[in-house]
Short mmCIF file of C-alpha atoms and ligand atoms in Angstrom, two decimals:
data_model
loop_
_atom_site.label_atom_id
_atom_site.label_comp_id
_atom_site.label_asym_id
_atom_site.label_seq_id
_atom_site.Cartn_x
_atom_site.Cartn_y
_atom_site.Cartn_z
CA UNK A 1 41.43 -170.43 31.63
CA UNK A 2 41.93 -174.02 30.51
CA UNK A 3 39.55 -173.37 27.61
CA UNK A 4 42.16 -171.27 25.96
CA UNK A 5 45.27 -172.76 24.37
CA UNK A 6 48.45 -171.38 25.83
CA UNK A 7 50.51 -170.87 22.68
CA UNK A 8 54.24 -171.37 22.35
CA UNK A 9 56.30 -169.28 24.71
CA UNK A 10 60.05 -169.45 24.64
CA UNK A 11 62.90 -168.25 26.77
CA UNK A 12 64.94 -165.29 25.53
CA UNK A 13 67.73 -166.39 23.18
CA UNK A 14 71.26 -165.13 22.65
CA UNK A 15 69.93 -163.07 19.73
CA UNK A 16 67.71 -161.14 22.13
CA UNK A 17 70.71 -160.52 24.32
CA UNK A 18 72.89 -159.19 21.50
CA UNK A 19 70.06 -156.92 20.34
CA UNK A 20 70.11 -155.19 23.70
CA UNK A 21 73.63 -153.88 23.06
CA UNK A 22 73.44 -150.27 21.92
CA UNK A 23 76.20 -150.49 19.36
CA UNK A 24 76.30 -147.54 17.02
CA UNK A 25 77.17 -144.99 19.63
CA UNK A 26 80.61 -143.47 18.99
CA UNK A 27 80.18 -144.73 15.46
CA UNK A 28 79.81 -143.03 12.15
CA UNK A 29 78.06 -144.09 9.01
CA UNK A 30 77.29 -142.34 5.73
CA UNK A 31 74.32 -143.70 3.79
CA UNK A 32 73.96 -142.81 0.13
CA UNK A 33 70.67 -142.93 -1.76
CA UNK A 34 67.60 -140.93 -2.76
CA UNK A 35 66.33 -139.16 0.36
CA UNK A 36 62.61 -138.49 0.73
CA UNK A 37 60.97 -136.65 3.61
CA UNK A 38 58.82 -133.57 4.32
CA UNK A 39 59.20 -130.04 5.61
CA UNK A 40 55.46 -129.13 5.65
CA UNK A 41 52.09 -130.85 5.39
CA UNK A 42 51.11 -131.31 1.72
CA UNK A 43 47.50 -130.78 0.60
CA UNK A 44 45.51 -134.00 0.76
CA UNK A 45 44.81 -134.33 -2.95
CA UNK A 46 47.24 -132.12 -4.89
CA UNK A 47 50.50 -133.83 -5.90
CA UNK A 48 52.05 -130.45 -6.77
CA UNK A 49 51.44 -128.96 -3.33
CA UNK A 50 54.63 -128.06 -1.42
CA UNK A 51 56.01 -129.94 1.55
CA UNK A 52 58.02 -132.71 -0.09
CA UNK A 53 61.80 -132.64 0.34
CA UNK A 54 63.38 -134.79 -2.38
CA UNK A 55 67.13 -135.10 -2.25
CA UNK A 56 68.28 -137.69 -4.79
CA UNK A 57 71.89 -138.89 -4.72
CA UNK A 58 72.56 -137.47 -1.29
CA UNK A 59 74.53 -138.61 1.72
CA UNK A 60 72.93 -139.03 5.12
CA UNK A 61 75.59 -138.78 7.82
CA UNK A 62 74.89 -140.63 11.06
CA UNK A 63 76.97 -140.10 14.18
CA UNK A 64 76.30 -141.39 17.70
CA UNK A 65 72.87 -142.58 16.64
CA UNK A 66 71.75 -139.20 15.33
CA UNK A 67 71.57 -137.61 11.92
CA UNK A 68 74.62 -135.36 11.77
CA UNK A 69 74.16 -133.89 8.29
CA UNK A 70 72.64 -134.37 4.86
CA UNK A 71 74.74 -133.34 1.88
CA UNK A 72 75.21 -133.98 -1.84
CA UNK A 73 79.00 -134.35 -1.52
CA UNK A 74 80.59 -137.64 -0.60
CA UNK A 75 82.03 -137.29 2.92
CA UNK A 76 85.74 -137.81 3.63
CA UNK A 77 87.46 -141.09 4.44
CA UNK A 78 86.66 -140.84 8.18
CA UNK A 79 83.09 -141.91 7.32
CA UNK A 80 82.38 -145.60 6.68
CA UNK A 81 80.02 -145.66 3.69
CA UNK A 82 77.06 -147.65 2.47
CA UNK A 83 75.96 -146.92 -1.09
CA UNK A 84 72.40 -147.49 -2.20
CA UNK A 85 72.20 -146.04 -5.69
CA UNK A 86 68.61 -145.78 -6.93
CA UNK A 87 67.20 -146.81 -3.56
CA UNK A 88 64.93 -144.69 -1.40
CA UNK A 89 65.91 -143.59 2.09
CA UNK A 90 62.95 -142.54 4.27
CA UNK A 91 62.41 -141.79 7.94
CA UNK A 92 61.16 -144.89 9.77
CA UNK A 93 57.38 -145.10 9.75
CA UNK A 94 55.33 -144.19 12.82
CA UNK A 95 52.34 -146.46 13.44
CA UNK A 96 49.90 -144.81 15.84
CA UNK A 97 47.62 -147.78 16.51
CA UNK A 98 48.47 -151.49 16.73
CA UNK A 99 47.95 -154.40 19.15
CA UNK A 100 50.99 -156.58 19.89
CA UNK A 101 49.08 -159.69 21.02
CA UNK A 102 46.93 -159.65 17.92
CA UNK A 103 49.60 -160.97 15.57
CA UNK A 104 47.96 -164.27 16.61
CA UNK A 105 44.65 -163.30 14.98
CA UNK A 106 45.89 -161.82 11.70
CA UNK A 107 43.47 -162.69 8.93
CA UNK A 108 40.84 -164.31 11.19
CA UNK A 109 37.76 -164.99 9.12
CA UNK A 110 34.18 -164.11 9.37
CA UNK A 111 33.23 -161.48 11.97
CA UNK A 112 32.49 -157.81 12.63
CA UNK A 113 34.12 -155.94 15.51
CA UNK A 114 32.18 -157.13 18.58
CA UNK A 115 32.03 -160.78 17.48
CA UNK A 116 35.64 -160.62 16.35
CA UNK A 117 36.71 -159.50 19.84
CA UNK A 118 34.82 -162.39 21.50
CA UNK A 119 35.67 -165.09 19.00
CA UNK A 120 39.26 -164.39 18.05
CA UNK A 121 40.85 -161.58 19.98
CA UNK A 122 40.08 -162.11 23.65
CA UNK A 123 41.32 -165.73 23.55
CA UNK A 124 44.60 -164.60 21.95
CA UNK A 125 45.01 -161.82 24.50
CA UNK A 126 44.35 -164.23 27.37
CA UNK A 127 47.50 -166.15 26.46
CA UNK A 128 49.56 -163.05 27.33
CA UNK A 129 48.96 -163.80 31.01
CA UNK A 130 51.94 -166.10 30.75
CA UNK A 131 55.11 -163.93 30.93
CA UNK A 132 57.23 -166.19 28.71
CA UNK A 133 54.56 -166.08 26.04
CA UNK A 134 54.27 -162.28 26.38
CA UNK A 135 58.04 -161.96 25.89
CA UNK A 136 57.98 -164.23 22.87
CA UNK A 137 55.09 -162.37 21.22
CA UNK A 138 56.54 -158.93 22.01
CA UNK A 139 59.86 -159.73 20.34
CA UNK A 140 58.19 -161.28 17.32
CA UNK A 141 55.85 -158.32 17.02
CA UNK A 142 58.57 -155.64 17.21
CA UNK A 143 60.84 -157.50 14.80
CA UNK A 144 57.82 -157.74 12.51
CA UNK A 145 57.37 -153.95 12.66
CA UNK A 146 61.06 -153.35 11.95
CA UNK A 147 60.94 -155.73 8.98
CA UNK A 148 58.20 -153.56 7.42
CA UNK A 149 60.05 -150.27 7.97
CA UNK A 150 58.18 -149.15 11.10
CA UNK A 151 60.50 -147.84 13.83
CA UNK A 152 58.04 -146.11 16.21
CA UNK A 153 54.61 -147.18 17.38
CA UNK A 154 51.75 -146.62 19.76
CA UNK A 155 50.84 -150.08 20.96
CA UNK A 156 48.14 -151.86 22.95
CA UNK A 157 49.59 -154.87 24.75
CA UNK A 158 46.94 -156.53 26.97
CA UNK A 159 45.28 -156.17 30.36
CA UNK A 160 48.21 -157.98 32.00
CA UNK A 161 50.88 -155.80 33.60
CA UNK A 162 53.48 -158.42 32.61
CA UNK A 163 52.55 -157.91 28.94
CA UNK A 164 53.44 -154.22 29.31
CA UNK A 165 56.80 -155.05 30.90
CA UNK A 166 57.50 -157.57 28.15
CA UNK A 167 56.69 -155.08 25.40
CA UNK A 168 58.67 -152.20 26.91
CA UNK A 169 61.65 -154.48 27.62
CA UNK A 170 61.65 -155.70 24.02
CA UNK A 171 61.33 -152.13 22.64
CA UNK A 172 64.10 -150.91 24.93
CA UNK A 173 66.37 -153.72 23.77
CA UNK A 174 65.80 -152.57 20.18
CA UNK A 175 66.15 -148.86 21.03
CA UNK A 176 62.70 -148.12 19.60
CA UNK A 177 60.43 -145.15 20.31
CA UNK A 178 57.39 -146.86 21.75
CA UNK A 179 54.29 -145.61 23.51
CA UNK A 180 52.16 -148.20 25.30
CA UNK A 181 50.24 -148.95 28.46
CA UNK A 182 48.26 -151.59 30.30
CA UNK A 183 44.86 -152.16 28.70
CA UNK A 184 42.10 -151.20 31.13
CA UNK A 185 38.90 -153.25 31.07
CA UNK A 186 36.77 -154.00 34.09
CA UNK A 187 33.50 -155.06 32.44
CA UNK A 188 32.01 -156.64 29.32
CA UNK A 189 35.02 -158.84 28.80
CA UNK A 190 35.63 -162.47 29.78
CA UNK A 191 36.36 -162.83 33.48
CA UNK A 192 39.96 -163.92 32.83
CA UNK A 193 40.63 -160.60 31.04
CA UNK A 194 38.95 -158.24 33.48
CA UNK A 195 40.76 -156.06 35.97
CA UNK A 196 39.32 -153.90 38.72
CA UNK A 197 39.77 -150.22 39.37
CA UNK A 198 42.04 -150.45 42.42
CA UNK A 199 44.38 -153.11 41.00
CA UNK A 200 44.46 -151.41 37.59
CA UNK A 201 45.36 -148.09 39.16
CA UNK A 202 48.13 -149.63 41.20
CA UNK A 203 49.49 -151.45 38.11
CA UNK A 204 49.40 -148.21 36.10
CA UNK A 205 51.18 -146.20 38.78
CA UNK A 206 53.93 -148.83 39.02
CA UNK A 207 54.26 -149.16 35.25
CA UNK A 208 54.41 -145.38 34.81
CA UNK A 209 57.17 -145.16 37.43
CA UNK A 210 59.08 -148.00 35.74
CA UNK A 211 58.73 -147.04 32.08
CA UNK A 212 57.48 -143.52 31.39
CA UNK A 213 60.47 -141.52 30.16
CA UNK A 214 62.79 -144.52 30.36
CA UNK A 215 64.99 -144.26 27.23
CA UNK A 216 62.67 -143.81 24.26
CA UNK A 217 59.59 -145.17 26.00
CA UNK A 218 56.46 -143.37 27.09
CA UNK A 219 53.36 -144.52 28.92
CA UNK A 220 49.85 -144.27 27.53
CA UNK A 221 46.79 -144.66 29.75
CA UNK A 222 44.88 -147.25 27.71
CA UNK A 223 41.17 -147.79 28.36
CA UNK A 224 40.36 -150.36 25.65
CA UNK A 225 37.11 -148.63 24.64
CA UNK A 226 34.18 -147.16 26.51
CA UNK A 227 32.11 -150.39 26.64
CA UNK A 228 34.77 -152.32 28.57
CA UNK A 229 35.34 -149.77 31.32
CA UNK A 230 32.96 -148.73 34.09
CA UNK A 231 32.45 -145.06 34.87
CA UNK A 232 34.72 -145.56 37.89
CA UNK A 233 37.52 -146.94 35.72
CA UNK A 234 37.22 -144.16 33.14
CA UNK A 235 37.32 -141.64 36.00
CA UNK A 236 40.47 -143.33 37.34
CA UNK A 237 42.03 -143.11 33.86
CA UNK A 238 41.18 -139.41 33.74
CA UNK A 239 42.72 -138.82 37.14
CA UNK A 240 45.95 -140.54 36.04
CA UNK A 241 46.07 -138.20 33.04
CA UNK A 242 45.57 -135.21 35.31
CA UNK A 243 48.20 -136.37 37.79
CA UNK A 244 50.91 -137.04 35.17
CA UNK A 245 50.83 -134.31 32.47
CA UNK A 246 53.37 -136.04 30.19
CA UNK A 247 51.36 -139.22 29.68
CA UNK A 248 49.65 -140.21 26.46
CA UNK A 249 46.14 -141.69 26.27
CA UNK A 250 45.00 -144.21 23.69
CA UNK A 251 41.66 -145.85 23.03
CA UNK A 252 39.13 -146.65 20.29
CA UNK A 253 36.21 -144.46 19.23
CA UNK A 254 33.25 -144.72 16.83
CA UNK A 255 34.58 -147.66 14.83
CA UNK A 256 31.49 -149.79 14.22
CA UNK A 257 27.79 -148.95 14.14
CA UNK A 258 26.75 -151.66 16.65
CA UNK A 259 29.50 -150.46 18.97
CA UNK A 260 28.30 -146.85 18.70
CA UNK A 261 24.72 -147.92 19.50
CA UNK A 262 25.96 -149.91 22.50
CA UNK A 263 27.89 -146.91 23.85
CA UNK A 264 24.78 -144.74 23.61
CA UNK A 265 22.92 -147.36 25.71
CA UNK A 266 25.73 -147.70 28.26
CA UNK A 267 26.20 -143.93 28.65
CA UNK A 268 22.69 -142.54 28.06
CA UNK A 269 23.73 -139.10 29.32
CA UNK A 270 26.41 -138.70 26.64
CA UNK A 271 25.97 -136.50 23.56
CA UNK A 272 28.14 -138.88 21.54
CA UNK A 273 30.70 -141.68 21.89
CA UNK A 274 33.53 -139.13 21.90
CA UNK A 275 31.72 -137.14 24.57
CA UNK A 276 32.12 -140.07 26.99
CA UNK A 277 35.89 -139.69 26.84
CA UNK A 278 35.73 -135.93 27.15
CA UNK A 279 33.52 -136.10 30.27
CA UNK A 280 36.10 -138.33 31.96
CA UNK A 281 39.00 -135.97 31.16
CA UNK A 282 40.51 -138.20 28.51
CA UNK A 283 40.72 -135.81 25.57
CA UNK A 284 43.83 -133.68 25.20
CA UNK A 285 46.77 -133.06 22.87
CA UNK A 286 48.35 -136.40 23.82
CA UNK A 287 45.21 -138.49 23.26
CA UNK A 288 45.13 -140.90 20.32
CA UNK A 289 41.74 -142.24 19.29
CA UNK A 290 41.64 -145.06 16.79
CA UNK A 291 39.12 -145.08 13.93
CA UNK A 292 36.63 -142.20 14.40
CA UNK A 293 34.56 -143.35 11.43
CA UNK A 294 31.16 -142.51 12.91
CA UNK A 295 31.87 -139.01 14.26
CA UNK A 296 29.78 -135.92 13.58
CA UNK A 297 30.77 -132.29 13.03
CA UNK A 298 30.46 -131.49 16.74
CA UNK A 299 32.81 -134.38 17.57
CA UNK A 300 35.32 -133.12 15.04
CA UNK A 301 35.12 -129.66 16.58
CA UNK A 302 35.78 -131.19 20.03
CA UNK A 303 38.83 -133.01 18.65
CA UNK A 304 40.12 -129.72 17.25
CA UNK A 305 39.39 -127.85 20.48
CA UNK A 306 41.07 -130.42 22.74
CA UNK A 307 43.92 -131.29 20.35
CA UNK A 308 43.06 -135.02 20.49
CA UNK A 309 44.32 -137.03 17.50
CA UNK A 310 42.76 -139.67 15.31
CA UNK A 311 44.48 -142.81 14.10
CA UNK A 312 42.90 -143.82 10.81
CA UNK A 313 43.17 -147.59 10.36
CA UNK A 314 42.00 -148.36 6.81
CA UNK A 315 43.10 -151.99 6.61
CA UNK A 316 41.16 -152.84 9.76
CA UNK A 317 38.12 -150.83 8.65
CA UNK A 318 37.99 -152.74 5.39
CA UNK A 319 38.70 -156.17 6.89
CA UNK A 320 36.15 -155.88 9.72
CA UNK A 321 33.69 -154.05 7.46
CA UNK A 322 33.54 -151.15 9.93
CA UNK A 323 33.04 -148.27 7.50
CA UNK A 324 34.82 -145.60 5.48
CA UNK A 325 36.67 -142.87 7.37
CA UNK A 326 36.20 -139.32 6.07
CA UNK A 327 39.75 -137.99 6.16
CA UNK A 328 38.94 -134.68 4.45
CA UNK A 329 36.13 -133.87 6.91
CA UNK A 330 38.38 -134.68 9.88
CA UNK A 331 41.13 -132.42 8.56
CA UNK A 332 38.70 -129.66 7.60
CA UNK A 333 37.30 -129.83 11.12
CA UNK A 334 40.81 -129.31 12.49
CA UNK A 335 41.50 -132.84 13.83
CA UNK A 336 44.98 -134.32 13.51
CA UNK A 337 44.91 -137.49 11.40
CA UNK A 338 47.62 -140.12 11.76
CA UNK A 339 47.65 -143.72 10.54
CA UNK A 340 47.67 -147.12 12.20
CA UNK A 341 47.82 -150.67 10.88
CA UNK A 342 45.57 -151.89 13.75
CA UNK A 343 46.74 -155.49 13.54
CA UNK A 344 44.94 -157.84 14.06
CA UNK A 345 41.80 -156.03 12.80
CA UNK A 346 44.22 -154.83 10.14
CA UNK A 347 45.74 -157.51 7.96
CA UNK A 348 49.38 -156.39 7.82
CA UNK A 349 51.96 -154.76 10.07
CA UNK A 350 53.15 -152.81 7.06
CA UNK A 351 52.53 -149.07 7.01
CA UNK A 352 53.09 -149.11 3.26
CA UNK A 353 50.12 -151.48 2.93
CA UNK A 354 48.21 -149.22 5.34
CA UNK A 355 48.92 -146.22 3.10
CA UNK A 356 47.77 -148.08 0.00
CA UNK A 357 44.57 -149.08 1.82
CA UNK A 358 44.04 -145.48 2.95
CA UNK A 359 44.22 -144.37 -0.68
CA UNK A 360 41.58 -146.93 -1.64
CA UNK A 361 39.24 -146.01 1.22
CA UNK A 362 39.35 -142.36 0.17
CA UNK A 363 38.95 -143.37 -3.49
CA UNK A 364 35.64 -145.01 -2.58
CA UNK A 365 34.49 -141.55 -1.47
CA UNK A 366 35.68 -140.07 -4.77
CA UNK A 367 38.79 -138.46 -3.32
CA UNK A 368 42.37 -139.12 -4.47
CA UNK A 369 44.89 -138.75 -1.66
CA UNK A 370 48.45 -138.17 -2.82
CA UNK A 371 51.51 -140.27 -2.06
CA UNK A 372 52.89 -137.17 -0.36
CA UNK A 373 49.96 -136.82 2.10
CA UNK A 374 50.07 -140.53 2.86
CA UNK A 375 53.82 -140.62 3.47
CA UNK A 376 53.68 -137.36 5.41
CA UNK A 377 50.99 -138.75 7.73
CA UNK A 378 53.14 -141.82 8.47
CA UNK A 379 56.29 -139.78 9.20
CA UNK A 380 56.47 -136.04 9.94
CA UNK A 381 52.71 -135.70 10.48
CA UNK A 382 52.58 -138.37 13.18
CA UNK A 383 55.79 -137.08 14.79
CA UNK A 384 54.35 -133.57 15.04
CA UNK A 385 50.99 -134.81 16.32
CA UNK A 386 52.75 -136.83 19.05
CA UNK A 387 55.02 -133.92 19.98
CA UNK A 388 58.07 -135.91 18.89
CA UNK A 389 59.28 -134.03 15.81
CA UNK A 390 62.54 -133.19 17.58
CA UNK A 391 63.28 -136.93 17.62
CA UNK A 392 61.58 -138.71 14.72
CA UNK A 393 59.73 -138.26 11.45
CA UNK A 394 62.23 -136.46 9.20
CA UNK A 395 65.77 -136.78 7.87
CA UNK A 396 66.79 -133.75 9.87
CA UNK A 397 70.14 -133.16 11.59
CA UNK A 398 69.79 -133.59 15.34
CA UNK A 399 66.99 -136.15 15.18
CA UNK A 400 67.63 -139.81 15.94
CA UNK A 401 68.66 -141.85 12.91
CA UNK A 402 65.53 -143.99 12.53
CA UNK A 403 65.93 -144.57 8.81
CA UNK A 404 64.86 -147.18 6.29
CA UNK A 405 66.43 -148.07 2.96
CA UNK A 406 63.87 -149.26 0.40
CA UNK A 407 64.12 -150.87 -3.00
CA UNK A 408 61.97 -149.08 -5.54
CA UNK A 409 61.38 -152.25 -7.55
CA UNK A 410 62.03 -155.95 -7.09
CA UNK A 411 60.44 -157.64 -10.09
CA UNK A 412 60.80 -157.01 -13.84
CA UNK A 413 57.21 -155.71 -13.93
CA UNK A 414 57.88 -153.24 -11.12
CA UNK A 415 61.13 -152.13 -12.78
CA UNK A 416 59.18 -151.54 -16.00
CA UNK A 417 56.58 -149.52 -14.09
CA UNK A 418 59.28 -147.37 -12.50
CA UNK A 419 61.03 -146.90 -15.84
CA UNK A 420 57.90 -145.49 -17.50
CA UNK A 421 56.81 -143.31 -14.56
CA UNK A 422 55.68 -139.90 -15.78
CA UNK A 423 57.09 -137.97 -12.84
CA UNK A 424 58.30 -138.41 -9.28
CA UNK A 425 54.81 -138.60 -7.79
CA UNK A 426 53.79 -141.25 -10.30
CA UNK A 427 56.90 -143.30 -9.49
CA UNK A 428 56.56 -143.01 -5.71
CA UNK A 429 52.83 -143.66 -5.72
CA UNK A 430 53.35 -146.79 -7.86
CA UNK A 431 56.08 -147.91 -5.45
CA UNK A 432 53.81 -147.32 -2.45
CA UNK A 433 51.06 -149.34 -4.10
CA UNK A 434 53.18 -152.25 -5.33
CA UNK A 435 55.97 -152.66 -2.77
CA UNK A 436 55.96 -155.33 -0.09
CA UNK A 437 58.05 -156.10 2.97
CA UNK A 438 60.74 -157.58 0.71
CA UNK A 439 61.44 -154.03 -0.50
CA UNK A 440 62.86 -153.12 2.91
CA UNK A 441 66.63 -153.45 2.54
CA UNK A 442 67.65 -152.16 5.95
CA UNK A 443 65.98 -150.64 8.99
CA UNK A 444 68.05 -148.58 11.41
CA UNK A 445 66.92 -147.43 14.83
CA UNK A 446 69.03 -144.65 16.34
CA UNK A 447 71.64 -145.56 13.76
CA UNK A 448 71.78 -149.25 14.68
CA UNK A 449 70.76 -151.70 12.01
CA UNK A 450 67.89 -153.74 13.50
CA UNK A 451 66.70 -155.42 10.32
CA UNK A 452 68.58 -156.43 7.19
CA UNK A 453 67.00 -158.24 4.31
CA UNK A 454 68.52 -161.64 3.74
CA UNK A 455 69.85 -161.40 0.18
CA UNK A 456 71.95 -164.56 0.27
CA UNK A 457 69.82 -166.37 -2.29
CA UNK A 458 69.63 -163.55 -4.80
N1 GUN B 501 37.70 -151.91 19.92
C1 GUN B 501 37.96 -152.42 21.14
N2 GUN B 501 38.98 -153.28 21.12
C2 GUN B 501 39.39 -153.33 19.84
C3 GUN B 501 40.45 -154.05 19.17
O1 GUN B 501 41.19 -154.81 19.76
N3 GUN B 501 40.56 -153.83 17.84
C4 GUN B 501 39.76 -152.97 17.16
N4 GUN B 501 39.93 -152.80 15.86
N5 GUN B 501 38.77 -152.30 17.77
C5 GUN B 501 38.59 -152.47 19.08
ZN1 ZN B 502 42.63 -151.30 17.72
#
């Protein structure tokens, strides 16, 4: 343990305490701007395909944390108002695959997946054994998501039960929709990061009882990936899924060619990497599998048959040199495709950057994915896949007001680009490609503003 630096933990501050207050209930707010969301899934590569709902110059009425109405008319004087002329208002993004502890290894140079885990990632995750450090990292991580316009996420903390408590506590304090669970790994990891089946099961049962269904939180059984769990641990994970039908499951699959080869050696009886998870009862409509680059047609058919979802993580796939995901084949095979930033394999917490990277990965295969498909996948598409469309993913009355106000342009060059845009798709695609975190003006979670850009120096 002493080999690994401990990192800088800190005690919770007053700011953490004030964040835990759920102001916004019994409150009203009317936001004015250009509203963009979706009512159906657009075709992957046709910008004219239906599904987009574009409501420029509209008012979004928020009451008691929920969207009460959307209307073109200005509401009466009983509604406090915030005007954002020319700005975009979108549902908060949903990131379906990210690792909280890995903000410490963002942009770590020089390795492919398996080396990267050994060299950079496991040491960073080991530091989460210390509860104060886990609390510090969890708060930083979630505030980082909010600052990029992400309001919901499926997250891997670490093998430590305390890291799960820290993450759920921090998400609860911010009112966020978060799905997470203790990482399971009982082999092929450094000794200080390994658990064992009995202890892991007990931790999971306690964590499920404490957090699953608490506020906006849900538990995901989280075997890291097939190589780091024994058959006995994967079987235990499957039995947890069977015993608690509402749980999610998250893991990695078929990300890197060396990893795929290793899985075929470790599980010689398996037809494929995905087959390992299916044999242990881990594929179902609440299962999220990150990557899925090296799947075959039979795997895609199994995803469709079981309802298991993929989280495409283009930034990570490019940075670690893992490969190019075939989105069209996955969709044609009937698999649900969502998107994840996969920090720290990915290089940014931003879903907007993730979308721009997804476009470029598909472009390398000669396919042009539209802004509408990308934005749909990060909002309504993910919400539907996760069974949460009643709560998140669209600017729809009755859903929780997880909404983000975005600048369309910040620099003279971007303003010029917007001014000469040929049509709405051209403008929004250019925005998606060029915008950074500084374009997020305000992020609201259940109506409560959790991030506001500091404009004091402008
Ligand atoms: N496979 C197993 N663990 C990891 C991880 O932490 N990141 C990525 N990208 N792939 C993994
Ligand atoms: Zn990952």
